[in-house]
XYZ file of C-alpha atoms in Angstrom:
320
model
C 19.564 14.037 23.199
C 19.942 17.567 21.907
C 22.078 18.753 19.073
C 22.097 20.713 15.859
C 19.000 20.868 13.714
C 18.791 19.015 10.410
C 19.468 22.307 8.673
C 22.706 22.724 10.603
C 23.627 19.072 10.280
C 23.127 19.093 6.498
C 24.341 22.594 5.735
C 27.154 21.295 3.501
C 25.179 18.425 1.954
C 24.502 18.506 -1.809
C 21.189 19.653 -3.285
C 19.571 19.254 -6.671
C 17.207 22.193 -6.253
C 16.817 24.042 -9.533
C 18.731 21.379 -11.493
C 15.665 20.669 -13.645
C 14.139 24.106 -13.347
C 12.158 26.006 -10.695
C 8.930 24.065 -11.309
C 10.351 20.540 -11.187
C 8.328 17.889 -9.323
C 10.151 14.746 -10.534
C 13.577 15.153 -8.976
C 15.908 12.261 -9.750
C 13.155 10.555 -11.714
C 14.355 12.857 -14.517
C 17.345 10.517 -14.796
C 15.098 7.658 -15.939
C 14.654 8.761 -19.534
C 13.937 6.663 -22.638
C 17.540 5.474 -22.849
C 17.322 4.112 -19.306
C 14.120 2.246 -20.134
C 15.868 0.564 -23.067
C 18.917 -0.223 -20.916
C 16.654 -1.803 -18.306
C 14.724 -3.846 -20.853
C 17.988 -5.456 -21.982
C 18.102 -7.249 -18.608
C 15.126 -9.457 -19.526
C 16.460 -12.940 -20.280
C 14.129 -15.696 -19.034
C 10.887 -13.755 -18.720
C 10.629 -14.358 -14.963
C 8.193 -11.880 -13.392
C 8.285 -10.910 -9.714
C 5.655 -8.651 -8.163
C 7.151 -6.617 -5.332
C 4.028 -5.271 -3.653
C 2.857 -6.617 -0.304
C -0.593 -8.201 0.167
C -3.121 -5.656 1.448
C -5.154 -6.790 4.500
C -2.807 -9.715 5.097
C -4.169 -12.167 7.739
C -1.093 -11.579 9.926
C -1.510 -7.816 9.787
C -0.227 -5.000 7.610
C 3.058 -3.122 8.048
C 2.318 0.509 8.839
C 4.540 3.025 10.567
C 3.403 3.377 14.200
C 2.151 6.831 15.044
C 1.685 9.624 12.499
C -2.028 8.761 12.500
C -1.436 5.712 10.325
C -3.341 2.459 10.653
C -3.496 -0.767 8.718
C -5.884 -1.204 5.785
C -9.482 -2.277 6.328
C -11.450 -4.132 3.649
C -15.189 -4.718 3.833
C -17.778 -6.037 1.409
C -20.244 -3.422 0.273
C -22.324 -6.025 -1.546
C -22.287 -9.817 -1.792
C -24.530 -12.877 -2.031
C -25.947 -12.150 1.395
C -27.658 -9.068 -0.020
C -29.495 -11.234 -2.538
C -30.453 -13.762 0.123
C -31.867 -11.001 2.336
C -33.659 -9.237 -0.491
C -31.577 -6.068 -0.174
C -30.502 -6.502 -3.803
C -32.397 -7.823 -6.789
C -30.882 -10.142 -9.366
C -30.177 -8.294 -12.610
C -32.202 -9.084 -15.726
C -30.770 -12.287 -17.152
C -29.651 -13.569 -13.747
C -26.334 -11.788 -13.075
C -25.397 -11.064 -9.465
C -22.154 -9.573 -8.174
C -20.066 -8.650 -5.145
C -18.283 -5.375 -4.396
C -15.985 -4.215 -1.640
C -14.468 -1.061 -0.163
C -10.957 -0.581 1.183
C -9.825 2.103 3.602
C -6.102 2.604 3.971
C -3.368 5.179 4.222
C -1.241 5.712 1.158
C 1.902 4.858 3.173
C 0.593 1.692 4.859
C 1.589 -0.827 2.182
C 4.139 -0.875 -0.650
C 4.252 2.697 -1.910
C 6.209 5.578 -3.371
C 6.482 8.822 -1.431
C 5.802 12.144 -3.050
C 8.898 14.337 -3.127
C 7.093 16.896 -0.956
C 6.297 14.262 1.665
C 8.942 15.505 4.146
C 10.566 18.890 4.776
C 12.501 20.987 7.271
C 13.613 24.615 7.649
C 10.433 25.787 5.936
C 11.160 24.188 2.556
C 10.179 21.008 0.717
C 11.867 19.548 -2.376
C 13.096 22.220 -4.819
C 12.419 24.929 -2.255
C 8.624 24.731 -2.342
C 7.116 26.130 0.877
C 5.380 23.643 3.194
C 2.231 25.743 2.913
C 1.750 23.992 -0.440
C 0.979 20.768 1.486
C -2.054 22.154 3.322
C -5.222 20.322 2.351
C -3.436 18.532 -0.490
C -0.050 18.798 -2.148
C -0.147 21.551 -4.716
C 3.549 21.003 -5.456
C 5.737 17.870 -5.530
C 2.819 15.483 -5.080
C 2.939 11.854 -6.130
C 0.900 12.525 -9.284
C 3.831 13.628 -11.526
C 5.745 10.514 -10.424
C 2.753 8.317 -11.221
C 2.252 9.923 -14.629
C 5.918 9.426 -15.531
C 6.359 5.902 -14.161
C 9.538 4.530 -12.607
C 11.246 2.329 -15.199
C 14.881 1.329 -15.632
C 17.604 -1.174 -14.807
C 17.113 -2.593 -11.340
C 19.558 -4.213 -8.954
C 18.918 -5.744 -5.537
C 21.507 -5.564 -2.784
C 20.931 -8.357 -0.268
C 22.216 -7.073 3.072
C 20.743 -9.982 5.037
C 22.628 -12.442 2.828
C 25.801 -10.379 3.244
C 25.426 -10.644 7.029
C 24.732 -14.389 6.808
C 21.299 -14.262 8.399
C 17.657 -14.491 7.247
C 16.952 -10.949 8.378
C 18.614 -8.063 10.166
C 17.893 -7.722 13.852
C 15.708 -5.178 15.601
C 17.558 -1.855 15.644
C 20.472 -3.151 13.535
C 22.016 -0.470 11.306
C 23.857 -1.064 8.073
C 26.004 1.377 6.161
C 27.108 2.641 2.786
C 30.113 0.348 3.094
C 27.731 -2.589 3.525
C 26.009 -1.655 0.264
C 29.339 -1.639 -1.542
C 30.390 -4.923 0.076
C 27.083 -6.545 -0.908
C 27.584 -5.463 -4.512
C 31.121 -6.857 -4.494
C 30.006 -10.129 -2.897
C 27.245 -10.475 -5.473
C 29.664 -9.754 -8.315
C 27.898 -6.641 -9.616
C 28.716 -3.025 -10.248
C 26.172 -0.368 -9.367
C 25.956 1.554 -12.601
C 24.960 5.155 -13.088
C 21.178 5.626 -12.786
C 20.451 2.099 -11.568
C 17.287 1.542 -9.525
C 18.714 0.144 -6.279
C 16.514 -2.086 -4.106
C 17.857 -2.983 -0.654
C 16.809 -6.220 1.039
C 17.125 -6.660 4.806
C 14.733 -9.618 5.171
C 12.772 -7.584 7.729
C 9.451 -7.699 5.896
C 9.474 -11.490 5.932
C 10.316 -11.293 9.638
C 7.318 -8.971 10.141
C 5.002 -11.630 8.746
C 6.691 -14.307 10.875
C 6.350 -12.519 14.234
C 3.346 -10.270 13.600
C 2.854 -6.527 14.007
C 2.663 -6.476 17.819
C 6.217 -7.742 18.224
C 7.699 -6.062 15.147
C 6.169 -2.656 15.913
C 6.878 -2.817 19.645
C 7.227 0.501 21.438
C 9.622 2.167 21.069
C 9.613 1.388 17.363
C 13.145 0.352 16.492
C 13.770 -1.011 13.011
C 16.851 -2.121 11.134
C 17.814 0.357 8.459
C 20.402 2.214 6.439
C 22.405 4.685 8.511
C 23.201 8.202 7.331
C 26.699 9.118 6.189
C 28.102 11.896 4.033
C 29.655 9.245 1.792
C 26.255 7.659 1.196
C 24.646 10.943 0.166
C 27.490 11.871 -2.184
C 27.352 8.337 -3.655
C 23.688 8.804 -4.546
C 24.494 12.221 -5.983
C 27.525 11.186 -8.010
C 25.972 7.951 -9.335
C 22.708 9.786 -10.131
C 20.754 7.031 -8.405
C 17.052 7.836 -8.771
C 15.462 5.538 -6.169
C 15.986 4.495 -2.564
C 13.850 1.379 -2.001
C 13.803 -1.079 0.895
C 11.770 -3.895 2.404
C 11.436 -2.020 5.702
C 8.698 0.319 6.903
C 10.788 3.423 7.514
C 13.594 2.734 5.047
C 16.298 4.082 7.291
C 17.843 3.538 10.718
C 15.296 4.523 13.365
C 17.359 4.766 16.558
C 16.848 8.522 16.775
C 17.268 8.527 20.557
C 20.922 7.718 19.898
C 21.505 9.709 16.722
C 19.455 12.758 17.691
C 17.860 12.941 14.238
C 14.605 11.621 12.879
C 14.833 10.423 9.260
C 18.037 12.136 8.065
C 17.899 10.169 4.784
C 14.423 11.512 4.068
C 15.955 14.938 4.644
C 19.195 14.504 2.699
C 18.121 12.209 -0.150
C 14.437 12.990 -0.696
C 14.156 16.639 0.308
C 17.611 17.784 -0.832
C 18.426 15.544 -3.818
C 14.978 14.550 -5.049
C 15.607 10.792 -4.717
C 12.385 8.771 -4.862
C 11.611 6.703 -1.757
C 9.754 3.395 -1.930
C 9.173 1.420 1.254
C 7.648 -1.909 2.350
C 8.737 -3.624 -0.878
C 8.608 -7.434 -1.004
C 12.079 -8.565 -2.097
C 12.530 -12.081 -0.659
C 11.398 -14.035 -3.731
C 13.342 -11.829 -6.141
C 16.524 -12.062 -4.070
C 16.210 -15.848 -3.805
C 15.950 -16.188 -7.593
C 18.921 -13.859 -8.078
C 20.991 -15.878 -5.609
C 20.114 -19.116 -7.394
C 21.676 -18.082 -10.708
C 23.979 -15.282 -9.551
C 22.326 -12.602 -11.695
C 21.245 -9.661 -9.574
C 20.027 -7.244 -12.246
C 16.614 -7.031 -13.897
C 14.119 -4.791 -15.647
C 12.278 -2.668 -13.068
C 8.922 -1.015 -13.683
C 6.573 0.674 -11.240
C 3.453 2.751 -11.778
C 2.108 4.270 -8.542
C -1.578 5.138 -8.406
C -2.395 8.537 -9.891
C -3.564 10.305 -6.747
C -4.156 14.017 -7.299
C -2.341 16.072 -4.620
C -1.309 12.825 -2.891
C 1.555 12.556 -0.390
C 2.228 9.031 -1.617
C 0.642 6.219 -3.602
C 0.373 2.456 -3.415
C 2.274 0.470 -6.013
C 2.895 -3.139 -7.053
C 6.290 -2.905 -8.778
C 7.530 -5.453 -11.297
C 10.975 -6.980 -11.563
C 11.400 -8.954 -14.799
C 14.472 -11.127 -15.370
C-alpha cells in the first residue's frame, strides 16, 4: 500500500517543539512537576504496592519486538559454587563464597521507557534535533534526562480488555480514542490534566499463556491503539505526559492496511514529546482496581540512567 509520507500525513498535527526551549530533552515530562508529585501521593490509601515490570529471562520467553535486531535477554552465571568445587575460585579468608551473573539484553526487550529521540522522520527527532545526533549514541533526547528526572504523578489505568468483556484483546484487534473514553466512563473516573495513563489490553498475560512463537508469529500483528486526530489533540489538550501499555509495540501494528508504521510514535513521541513505556505488567493492578472500584494510584518510575541510551529498563511502582 502506498500513500503519503508521515510528514504529509501529520502536516497539520500539533507539536510541542520549542515549548520548553530549544535544548529541551524532557518533553511532556516537564508537566510532572512537584505539584503533580504531591497530587499523585494523595492517591495512596491502603499502602498496596504493585510492581509493573515484567520478569527478565522468564521461563516462557521474553517479549521483544520481532526484527529491528532485537532478541530476548540472556542471563548466565559468571561465578557460582561450581567454580569453588573445580578449584577455579578460592574461598575468601574467613570462608565467604559468592555467585555472580551477567545479563545481556536490549534496552527495549522488557518493560522500559523510550528516549524521546528514539524515533524520527523527515530528518528530525523530538524538538527538531537532527537524526545525526543518534549516531553511536544519543547526544540529544536520550533516556538519561528522563531517568534523572523520574516519572512521578497521579496514575490511572484504563482497562480496555474489561471494557470489551474479554481476558485480552485479539491478535490484530485495534481500539480507539473513543474506547479510552468509554473505559474511563465505565470505570467511573475522569482523566484529569497531567494524569499518567496506563492502558491495559491483557495481551501481555496472553503472551505468557501462549508463548513467544505464537504471539510473535510472522507477520507480527498485535492489538493496539489506533491513530486518530482526536486522540493526538486529546493528549495535547489534557497535557498527558505518558503513553504506557502492556503490549510490545504500544500501538496498532496492521501497517499493511494503514500504510503507516508507528504513527503514534511519530505524532505523540516525536511531535509532542509524550513519553512511551511498553511491555508494562498491568493485570494485577487492574484486578485490584476492579475489586474496589478505585482506578487511580500514585505512580513512580525511575528508568536506568543509561548515558546516550535509546531507552532504559524500568520496574514502575503503582501504590494505592
